[in-house]
Short mmCIF file of C-alpha atoms in Angstrom, two decimals:
data_model
loop_
_atom_site.label_atom_id
_atom_site.label_comp_id
_atom_site.label_asym_id
_atom_site.label_seq_id
_atom_site.Cartn_x
_atom_site.Cartn_y
_atom_site.Cartn_z
CA MET A 613 113.24 102.63 97.04
CA TYR A 614 110.59 101.11 99.54
CA THR A 615 110.96 97.57 100.12
CA LEU A 616 107.73 95.60 98.87
CA ASN A 617 108.03 93.11 101.72
CA LYS A 618 105.06 93.20 103.93
CA ALA A 619 106.81 91.63 106.81
CA LYS A 620 109.76 93.98 106.55
CA THR A 621 107.70 97.26 105.86
CA SER A 622 108.12 99.18 109.00
CA SER A 623 105.42 100.81 110.91
CA LEU A 624 106.80 104.45 110.28
CA LEU A 625 106.97 103.64 106.46
CA ILE A 626 103.26 102.57 106.56
CA ASP A 627 102.38 105.60 108.43
CA ASP A 628 104.29 107.82 105.78
CA ILE A 629 102.60 105.83 102.83
CA VAL A 630 99.08 105.96 104.34
CA SER A 631 99.37 109.51 105.14
CA ALA A 632 100.48 110.57 101.67
CA VAL A 633 97.97 108.47 100.01
CA MET A 634 95.06 110.10 102.07
CA ASP A 635 96.30 113.59 101.00
CA ASP A 636 96.81 112.58 97.50
CA GLU A 637 100.38 113.24 97.50
CA ALA A 638 101.70 109.64 97.08
CA ARG A 639 103.60 108.25 94.25
CA ASP A 640 102.00 105.58 92.07
CA LEU A 641 104.34 103.17 93.45
CA GLU A 642 103.32 103.80 96.94
CA LEU A 643 99.67 103.33 96.36
CA GLN A 644 100.27 100.07 94.79
CA GLN A 645 102.62 99.15 97.89
CA LEU A 646 99.50 100.26 100.14
CA LEU A 647 97.23 98.12 98.08
CA ARG A 648 99.60 95.15 98.28
CA ILE A 649 99.62 95.35 102.02
CA SER A 650 96.17 96.42 102.72
CA ASP A 651 94.75 93.20 103.75
CA ASP A 652 97.09 93.20 106.50
CA THR A 653 94.85 93.87 109.44
CA ALA A 654 97.25 96.38 111.15
CA VAL A 655 97.41 98.51 107.84
CA ARG A 656 93.98 98.32 107.44
CA GLU A 657 93.08 99.50 110.55
CA ARG A 658 95.68 102.26 110.64
CA TRP A 659 94.03 103.48 107.32
CA THR A 660 90.66 103.43 109.01
CA ARG A 661 91.89 105.23 112.03
CA TYR A 662 93.48 107.86 110.08
CA GLN A 663 90.16 108.50 108.22
CA LEU A 664 88.32 108.50 111.56
CA THR A 665 90.77 111.22 113.02
CA ARG A 666 90.25 113.21 109.83
CA ALA A 667 86.55 112.95 110.24
CA ILE A 668 86.69 114.02 113.77
CA LEU A 669 89.09 116.93 113.00
CA GLN A 670 86.89 118.12 110.27
CA ARG A 671 83.82 117.64 112.51
CA ASP A 672 82.49 115.10 110.15
CA LEU A 673 81.78 112.10 112.37
CA PRO A 674 78.22 110.82 112.49
CA THR A 675 76.72 110.41 115.81
CA CYS A 676 74.13 108.05 114.45
CA THR A 677 76.10 104.95 114.60
CA SER A 678 78.86 103.13 116.27
CA VAL A 679 82.46 104.16 115.89
CA SER A 680 83.20 100.42 115.63
CA HIS A 681 84.98 101.43 112.44
CA LEU A 682 85.59 98.43 110.67
CA GLU A 683 82.22 96.80 111.03
CA LEU A 684 80.66 98.20 107.76
CA ALA A 685 83.78 97.69 105.71
CA ASP A 686 84.09 93.91 107.06
CA ARG A 687 80.33 93.52 106.02
CA VAL A 688 80.87 95.08 102.75
CA GLN A 689 84.06 92.87 102.31
CA SER A 690 82.22 89.77 103.13
CA VAL A 691 79.51 90.26 100.62
CA LEU A 692 81.92 91.11 98.05
CA ALA A 693 83.73 87.87 98.97
CA ASP A 694 80.73 86.16 97.67
CA ASP A 695 80.89 84.89 94.13
CA THR A 696 77.47 85.83 93.43
CA VAL A 697 78.56 89.52 93.37
CA PRO A 698 79.70 90.11 89.86
CA ALA A 699 83.01 91.89 89.21
CA PRO A 700 82.81 95.02 87.21
CA ALA A 701 81.96 94.29 83.67
CA SER A 702 84.82 96.31 82.27
CA VAL A 703 87.44 93.70 83.63
CA LEU A 704 86.06 90.91 81.65
CA ARG A 705 85.48 92.79 78.59
CA TRP A 706 88.96 94.32 78.71
CA LEU A 707 90.50 91.07 79.39
CA SER A 708 88.60 89.11 76.53
CA GLN A 709 89.60 91.67 74.20
CA TRP A 710 93.08 91.93 75.20
CA LEU A 711 93.89 88.29 75.88
CA GLN A 712 92.31 86.49 73.30
CA PRO A 713 94.79 87.23 70.54
CA ILE A 714 97.60 85.79 72.35
CA THR A 715 97.39 82.29 71.34
CA GLY A 716 98.08 79.47 73.63
CA ILE A 717 98.54 81.54 76.91
CA ALA A 718 96.39 80.72 79.68
CA VAL A 719 97.26 83.70 81.73
CA ALA A 720 94.69 82.98 84.41
CA ALA A 721 96.15 79.34 84.67
CA SER A 722 99.67 80.67 85.15
CA VAL A 723 98.53 82.74 87.80
CA ALA A 724 96.76 80.13 89.65
CA MET A 725 99.60 77.75 89.26
CA VAL A 726 101.22 78.63 92.78
CA THR A 727 99.49 79.10 95.94
CA ILE A 728 101.32 81.21 98.51
CA LEU A 729 101.12 79.46 101.67
CA GLY A 730 103.26 81.46 103.50
CA ALA A 731 105.61 80.57 106.44
CA TYR A 732 105.03 77.01 107.45
CA ASN A 733 106.80 74.31 109.74
CA ILE A 734 107.97 71.51 107.51
CA GLY A 735 107.13 69.15 110.03
CA LEU A 736 103.56 69.68 109.40
CA MET A 737 103.40 69.35 105.66
CA ASP A 738 101.33 66.73 104.09
CA THR A 739 103.40 63.81 103.33
CA TYR A 740 102.07 62.85 100.22
CA SER A 741 103.68 66.11 98.47
CA THR A 742 106.94 66.77 97.41
CA LEU A 743 108.93 69.01 99.10
CA THR A 744 111.72 70.68 97.02
CA VAL A 745 114.09 72.98 98.33
CA HIS A 746 114.22 75.64 95.67
CA GLN A 747 116.79 78.06 97.27
CA GLU A 748 117.30 79.20 100.88
CA GLY A 749 113.88 79.99 102.48
CA ILE A 750 111.69 78.80 99.78
CA VAL A 751 110.31 75.41 99.46
CA LEU A 752 108.07 74.14 96.75
CA VAL A 753 105.40 71.60 97.56
CA GLU A 754 104.26 69.37 94.32
CA PRO A 755 101.02 67.37 94.37
CA ASN A 756 100.62 63.51 93.81
CA SER A 757 103.98 62.42 94.67
CA ASN A 758 105.13 59.63 96.67
CA LYS A 759 108.18 61.26 97.83
CA ASN A 760 108.20 61.16 101.67
CA LEU A 761 108.46 64.22 103.93
CA GLN A 762 111.67 63.05 105.52
CA LEU A 763 113.45 62.89 102.15
CA ALA A 764 112.45 66.51 101.34
CA SER A 765 113.14 67.80 104.86
CA SER A 766 116.39 66.30 104.80
CA ALA A 767 117.10 68.29 101.68
CA PHE A 768 116.29 71.42 103.35
CA GLY A 769 119.31 71.79 105.10
CA THR A 770 121.13 71.01 108.36
CA ALA A 771 118.25 72.19 110.36
CA PRO A 772 116.28 69.41 112.00
CA ALA A 773 113.08 69.00 109.89
CA PRO A 774 110.57 69.35 112.48
CA GLN A 775 111.84 72.83 113.42
CA ALA A 776 112.75 73.99 110.09
CA THR A 777 110.45 76.74 108.65
CA ALA A 778 110.39 78.35 105.33
CA GLN A 779 108.17 80.08 102.71
CA VAL A 780 106.08 77.53 101.15
CA LEU A 781 104.77 77.51 97.78
CA ARG A 782 102.09 74.89 96.99
CA LEU A 783 102.41 74.05 93.37
CA ASN A 784 99.01 73.15 91.64
CA GLN A 785 100.56 71.01 88.98
CA PRO A 786 104.11 69.29 89.13
CA LEU A 787 107.20 71.49 88.62
CA VAL A 788 108.27 71.32 85.18
CA GLN A 789 111.76 72.78 84.51
CA SER A 790 112.49 73.19 80.90
CA THR A 791 115.93 72.11 79.50
CA ALA A 792 115.24 73.87 76.26
CA PRO A 793 117.78 76.79 76.11
CA LEU A 794 116.32 80.26 76.80
CA HIS A 795 116.66 83.03 74.19
CA TRP A 796 116.03 86.01 76.29
CA GLN A 797 117.34 87.42 79.64
CA VAL A 798 115.78 90.03 82.03
CA LYS A 799 118.29 92.21 83.57
CA SER A 800 116.18 94.26 85.89
CA ILE A 801 114.52 92.05 88.39
CA PRO A 802 112.84 93.34 91.62
CA ALA A 803 114.79 93.24 94.71
CA GLY A 804 114.45 89.96 96.49
CA PHE A 805 113.01 88.13 93.64
CA SER A 806 114.68 85.24 91.84
CA LEU A 807 113.71 82.95 88.64
CA LEU A 808 111.96 80.00 90.31
CA GLN A 809 111.05 78.12 87.03
CA GLN A 810 111.30 78.63 83.30
CA GLN A 811 108.97 76.79 80.66
CA VAL A 812 109.91 76.88 77.01
CA ASP A 813 106.99 75.94 74.43
CA GLU A 814 108.13 75.55 70.78
CA LEU A 815 106.10 77.58 68.33
CA ASP A 816 106.41 77.57 64.67
CA PRO A 817 108.34 79.79 64.41
CA GLY A 818 110.04 80.47 67.47
CA GLN A 819 109.41 79.62 71.10
CA ARG A 820 107.51 81.08 73.94
CA GLU A 821 109.39 81.47 77.24
CA ASN A 822 107.51 81.76 80.61
CA LEU A 823 109.53 82.77 83.51
CA ILE A 824 108.13 82.44 87.06
CA TYR A 825 109.70 84.70 89.65
CA SER A 826 109.35 84.62 93.46
CA ASN A 827 110.44 86.17 96.58
CA GLY A 828 109.10 83.30 98.66
CA GLN A 829 106.12 85.46 99.45
CA ILE A 830 104.43 86.67 96.23
CA MET A 831 105.20 85.60 92.62
CA PHE A 832 104.67 86.59 88.94
CA ASN A 833 105.04 85.45 85.53
CA LEU A 834 107.09 86.76 82.71
CA ILE A 835 105.89 85.62 79.26
CA ILE A 836 108.00 86.34 76.01
CA GLU A 837 106.72 85.22 72.62
CA PRO A 838 107.41 86.11 68.91
CA LEU A 839 104.81 88.68 67.73
CA LEU A 840 104.70 87.12 64.35
CA GLY A 841 102.97 90.01 62.58
CA ARG A 842 99.84 89.92 65.01
CA GLN A 843 98.32 93.20 66.07
CA ILE A 844 97.95 92.76 69.69
CA ALA A 845 96.60 95.66 72.10
CA GLU A 846 99.18 96.86 74.66
CA GLY A 847 97.85 97.70 78.18
CA HIS A 848 97.86 96.78 81.78
CA THR A 849 95.11 96.17 84.39
CA THR A 850 94.70 94.41 87.56
CA VAL A 851 92.81 91.48 88.32
CA GLY A 852 92.37 90.92 91.90
CA ALA A 853 95.71 91.55 93.52
CA ASP A 854 97.48 90.75 90.22
CA LEU A 855 98.89 93.16 87.65
CA VAL A 856 98.56 92.17 83.96
CA LEU A 857 100.88 94.04 81.55
CA GLY A 858 101.12 93.38 77.69
CA ARG A 859 103.92 95.16 75.69
CA SER A 860 104.81 94.49 72.25
CA MET A 861 108.46 95.60 71.45
CA GLN A 862 111.38 95.29 69.05
CA VAL A 863 114.52 93.82 70.16
CA GLY A 864 117.37 93.67 67.76
CA ASP A 865 115.71 92.39 64.58
CA GLN A 866 112.81 90.68 66.55
CA GLN A 867 109.36 91.56 67.41
CA LEU A 868 108.07 90.34 70.60
CA PHE A 869 104.93 90.23 72.67
CA VAL A 870 105.93 90.31 76.40
CA THR A 871 103.24 89.80 79.10
CA VAL A 872 103.67 90.07 82.90
CA VAL A 873 101.18 88.65 85.29
CA GLY A 874 101.29 88.44 88.87
CA GLN A 875 101.77 90.60 92.35
CA LEU A 876 104.31 93.15 91.17
CA SER A 877 104.05 96.89 90.71
CA LEU A 878 103.55 98.41 87.27
CA ASP A 879 106.82 100.32 87.68
CA ASP A 880 108.83 97.03 88.20
CA ALA A 881 106.94 95.23 85.50
CA GLU A 882 107.95 98.11 82.98
CA LEU A 883 111.35 97.91 84.08
CA MET A 884 111.59 94.30 83.65
CA VAL A 885 110.22 94.45 80.03
CA ALA A 886 112.38 97.30 79.33
CA SER A 887 115.36 95.39 80.49
CA LEU A 888 114.94 92.27 78.18
CA SER A 889 117.80 91.32 76.02
CA PRO A 890 118.90 88.35 73.91
CA LEU A 891 121.24 86.05 75.52
CA MET B 333 106.83 113.20 92.82
CA SER B 334 106.44 112.15 89.29
CA SER B 335 103.06 110.58 87.94
CA LYS B 336 101.14 111.57 90.97
CA GLN B 337 97.43 111.31 90.67
CA THR B 338 94.54 111.35 93.22
CA ALA B 339 94.44 108.19 95.18
CA ASP B 340 90.56 108.07 94.63
CA THR B 341 91.02 108.01 90.74
CA GLU B 342 93.62 105.23 91.25
CA LEU B 343 91.60 103.18 93.61
CA VAL B 344 88.60 103.32 91.35
CA LYS B 345 90.60 102.22 88.52
CA ARG B 346 91.79 99.30 90.13
CA ALA B 347 88.27 98.53 91.81
CA GLN B 348 86.92 98.67 88.28
CA ALA B 349 89.76 96.19 87.47
CA GLY B 350 88.50 93.71 90.02
CA ASP B 351 90.65 94.69 93.00
CA LYS B 352 88.56 94.29 95.88
CA ARG B 353 91.29 95.54 98.28
CA ALA B 354 91.05 98.99 96.44
CA PHE B 355 87.31 99.19 96.95
CA ASP B 356 87.78 98.16 100.66
CA LEU B 357 90.20 101.27 101.03
CA LEU B 358 87.38 103.28 99.43
CA VAL B 359 84.80 102.06 101.79
CA LEU B 360 86.94 102.56 104.81
CA LYS B 361 87.70 106.17 103.47
CA TYR B 362 84.05 107.24 102.84
CA GLN B 363 82.04 105.13 105.22
CA TYR B 364 81.84 107.80 107.83
CA LYS B 365 80.23 110.25 105.29
CA ILE B 366 78.10 107.77 104.00
CA ILE B 367 76.71 106.58 107.38
CA GLY B 368 76.23 110.32 108.16
CA LEU B 369 74.49 110.85 105.09
CA ILE B 370 72.14 107.80 105.23
CA GLY B 371 71.73 108.70 109.19
CA ARG B 372 69.71 111.49 107.98
CA TYR B 373 67.24 109.48 106.28
CA VAL B 374 67.01 106.31 108.58
CA LYS B 375 66.68 106.47 112.23
CA ASP B 376 67.59 103.21 113.41
CA SER B 377 71.42 102.68 113.68
CA HIS B 378 71.14 98.99 112.62
CA GLU B 379 69.15 100.03 109.58
CA VAL B 380 71.75 102.81 109.09
CA MET B 381 74.50 100.05 108.65
CA ASP B 382 72.10 97.82 106.44
CA VAL B 383 71.46 100.63 103.84
CA SER B 384 75.10 101.86 104.00
CA GLN B 385 76.26 98.30 103.37
CA ASP B 386 73.68 98.21 100.48
CA ALA B 387 74.88 101.37 99.08
CA PHE B 388 78.57 100.28 99.02
CA ILE B 389 77.70 97.08 97.38
CA LYS B 390 75.38 98.94 94.57
CA ALA B 391 78.31 101.20 94.14
CA TYR B 392 80.53 98.23 93.50
CA ARG B 393 78.13 96.62 91.12
CA ALA B 394 77.91 99.82 89.20
CA LEU B 395 81.62 100.82 89.00
CA ASP B 396 81.52 100.12 85.46
CA ASN B 397 79.23 103.13 84.62
CA PHE B 398 81.55 105.48 86.73
CA ARG B 399 83.27 107.38 83.92
CA GLY B 400 85.24 109.87 86.09
CA GLU B 401 83.35 112.85 84.75
CA SER B 402 82.54 113.77 88.41
CA GLN B 403 84.39 113.19 91.84
CA PHE B 404 83.95 109.63 92.93
CA TYR B 405 82.48 110.60 96.37
CA THR B 406 79.65 112.68 94.77
CA TRP B 407 78.91 109.75 92.56
CA LEU B 408 78.80 107.68 95.73
CA TYR B 409 76.69 110.08 97.46
CA ARG B 410 74.18 109.72 94.90
CA ILE B 411 74.05 106.32 95.25
CA ALA B 412 73.66 106.45 99.02
CA ILE B 413 70.83 108.85 98.81
CA ASN B 414 69.01 106.90 96.25
CA THR B 415 69.56 103.76 98.35
CA ALA B 416 68.01 105.42 101.41
CA LYS B 417 65.05 106.57 99.54
CA ASN B 418 64.32 103.15 97.99
CA TYR B 419 64.79 101.91 101.43
CA LEU B 420 62.40 104.24 102.75
CA LEU B 421 59.94 103.92 100.00
CA ALA B 422 60.18 100.09 100.47
CA LYS B 423 59.56 99.97 104.09
CA ALA B 424 56.86 102.63 103.65
CA ARG B 425 57.84 104.53 106.58
CA ARG B 426 58.11 107.88 105.01
CA PRO B 427 56.83 109.21 101.82
CA PHE B 428 59.49 110.92 100.05
CA ASP B 429 58.72 112.57 97.00
CA GLY B 430 61.81 114.40 96.28
CA ASP B 431 64.07 113.40 93.31
CA VAL B 432 67.64 113.11 93.59
CA ALA B 433 68.34 114.82 90.35
CA SER B 434 71.88 115.92 91.00
CA SER B 435 74.76 114.85 93.40
CA ASP B 436 75.25 118.76 93.76
CA ASN B 437 72.30 118.46 96.15
CA VAL B 438 74.39 116.86 98.62
CA GLY B 439 75.01 118.77 101.81
CA GLU B 440 72.69 121.56 100.64
CA HIS B 441 69.52 122.57 101.95
CA GLY B 442 66.20 121.22 100.88
CA GLN B 443 65.86 117.61 101.29
CA TYR B 444 68.19 117.01 104.02
CA ASP B 445 66.30 119.64 105.99
CA GLN B 446 63.34 117.34 105.97
CA VAL B 447 65.00 114.61 107.55
CA ASP B 448 67.71 115.90 109.72
CA MET B 449 65.29 115.94 112.60
CA ILE B 450 64.58 112.08 112.45
CA ALA B 451 68.37 111.09 112.45
CA ASP B 452 69.80 111.04 115.87
CA SER B 453 70.24 107.55 117.24
CA ALA B 454 73.47 108.10 118.82
CA THR B 455 73.89 105.87 122.11
CA PRO B 456 75.34 107.14 125.05
CA ALA B 457 78.42 104.69 124.73
CA ASN B 458 78.70 105.85 121.18
CA LEU B 459 78.62 109.53 122.32
CA LEU B 460 81.31 108.89 124.96
CA VAL B 461 83.75 107.34 122.72
CA ARG B 462 83.14 110.03 120.17
CA ASP B 463 83.86 112.59 123.00
CA GLN B 464 86.92 111.00 124.22
CA LEU B 465 88.28 110.80 120.81
CA HIS B 466 87.50 114.28 119.84
CA GLU B 467 89.00 115.48 123.12
CA GLN B 468 92.02 113.72 122.83
CA ILE B 469 92.70 114.15 119.08
CA PHE B 470 92.43 118.11 119.64
CA ALA B 471 94.59 117.77 122.94
CA THR B 472 97.35 115.85 121.02
CA LEU B 473 97.21 118.27 118.31
CA GLU B 474 97.75 121.33 120.69
CA LYS B 475 100.92 119.49 122.28
CA LEU B 476 102.44 118.93 119.04
CA PRO B 477 105.69 120.76 118.26
CA ILE B 478 104.67 123.81 116.28
CA ASP B 479 106.04 122.79 113.11
CA LEU B 480 104.17 119.48 113.10
CA LYS B 481 101.17 121.11 114.26
CA THR B 482 101.17 123.83 111.66
CA ALA B 483 101.57 121.49 108.76
CA LEU B 484 98.88 119.09 109.85
CA THR B 485 96.38 122.01 110.23
CA LEU B 486 97.17 123.52 107.18
CA ARG B 487 96.51 120.27 105.45
CA GLU B 488 93.28 119.32 107.43
CA PHE B 489 91.59 122.55 107.96
CA ASP B 490 92.96 124.76 105.14
CA GLY B 491 93.00 122.00 102.73
CA LEU B 492 96.32 123.12 101.16
CA THR B 493 98.55 120.71 99.18
CA TYR B 494 102.11 119.87 100.09
CA GLU B 495 103.49 122.20 97.97
CA GLN B 496 101.45 125.13 99.03
CA ILE B 497 102.27 124.27 102.78
CA ALA B 498 105.96 124.18 101.88
CA GLU B 499 105.71 127.62 100.35
CA VAL B 500 103.73 128.86 103.37
CA MET B 501 106.39 127.17 105.79
CA GLY B 502 109.34 127.64 103.71
CA CYS B 503 110.59 124.15 103.79
CA PRO B 504 110.92 121.36 101.25
CA VAL B 505 107.89 119.44 100.22
CA GLY B 506 109.54 116.36 101.45
CA THR B 507 109.74 117.87 104.96
CA VAL B 508 106.12 118.71 104.95
CA ARG B 509 105.30 115.37 104.11
CA SER B 510 107.34 114.10 106.96
CA ARG B 511 105.72 116.59 109.29
CA ILE B 512 102.43 115.51 108.56
CA PHE B 513 102.79 111.81 108.83
CA ARG B 514 104.74 112.34 112.18
CA ALA B 515 101.81 114.47 113.29
CA ARG B 516 99.21 111.74 112.16
CA ALA B 517 101.21 109.17 113.93
CA ALA B 518 101.46 110.99 117.14
CA ILE B 519 97.72 111.48 117.13
CA ASP B 520 97.13 107.86 115.97
CA LYS B 521 98.59 106.58 119.05
CA GLU B 522 95.93 108.18 121.19
CA VAL B 523 93.20 107.14 119.11
CA GLU B 524 94.32 103.50 118.83
CA ARG B 525 94.72 103.66 122.72
CA ILE B 526 91.11 104.77 123.21
CA LEU B 527 89.67 102.29 120.61
CA GLY B 528 91.70 99.65 122.07
CA HIS B 529 90.49 100.15 125.43
CA ARG B 530 87.14 100.25 124.12
CA SER B 531 87.42 96.86 122.43
#
């Protein structure tokens, strides 16, 4: 199985995937991987050069314009980045139909909760934020805290604070780690990911468990709630870079609705949902 | 290769769902064809880029109307032709009476024949790079080990699938895939070198 880690994806592996996608010979997962890393300049350029090469081999390259091959796509991308360009209407229609019945779940808010900042030098972080060492290589930054940098940096480990680097996740709201016991466990977790946060909301009856996983670079939510006799359409779509998957399922004598939101492949999301079991 | 489907179908589906990166890959894939197509209508190279950009933006906004009943690129071509036509009408540069009734017209005789003569704004610099690329790509292809060259040419020139190529070459599909990507990687080194020097 190919790694999903952009930084570790080798050049040859990218060549292989790009080449197969060009020929409609790639697996779904590989296409998803390409999409996930397609904002990487090197990958984007490679995809474009491969298309350029094909155009030349097939004598399809126009003479009427520059071979500055990223210019047009950059311009299109720039316009599309403008909020005035509406997303295809189908997204909003589909999401509104699907997500509305899920009471109390603000999926968009869940996705927006964490902003991935990437690798940062700890010494350069805001001093008014809380830096929490979650696990090796991952540091959480919480807003509006008086804890100082030195305290957090010292918690980072033995490395001197100014030189220490890690993947930093900036939380848009304070970290709330629920103490309520979880009722469900996920046995199949994508390689490299670990449980970052768990939230439990009491329902009547039952409870909703919101599990947040991260590998330090990307994250996703898995939300488990009782179906309670509701009819909720299942399906999946993507919103930007995020997958949204909804599945109703029967585990033992309980009917559940499971929602997965975030940057992971459909295959991984389906595997996680399928591996759900009671604790 | 389970659950294999055309990359265009999947990219369009994702773009329809709001994934702009998917649409970016489609733009990068079809930009040469669209630029070439619009270049048949519009003479100035800067205007070609403007109209091409407009065509892709219109396509993005209209993605919801794409039902997959035709190939994505024929649908895109039709938008590009109409965009070029509207541009010419707006600029009143050229009366254009033809109606783009079907994407099947793309690449056929008729309307294109009327406009082919106006569209050649290639600059010497562009032609030079184009010639360099053309020469180097074909030279590298010739120098490739025979298995790599055969696999790539069967794919690019004959349009065979990996499975068909495997049958022709008497090897597993995985080997075909490997040979093709190694051939492309070898050529890409040269393309990257030329474009790198240029920039």
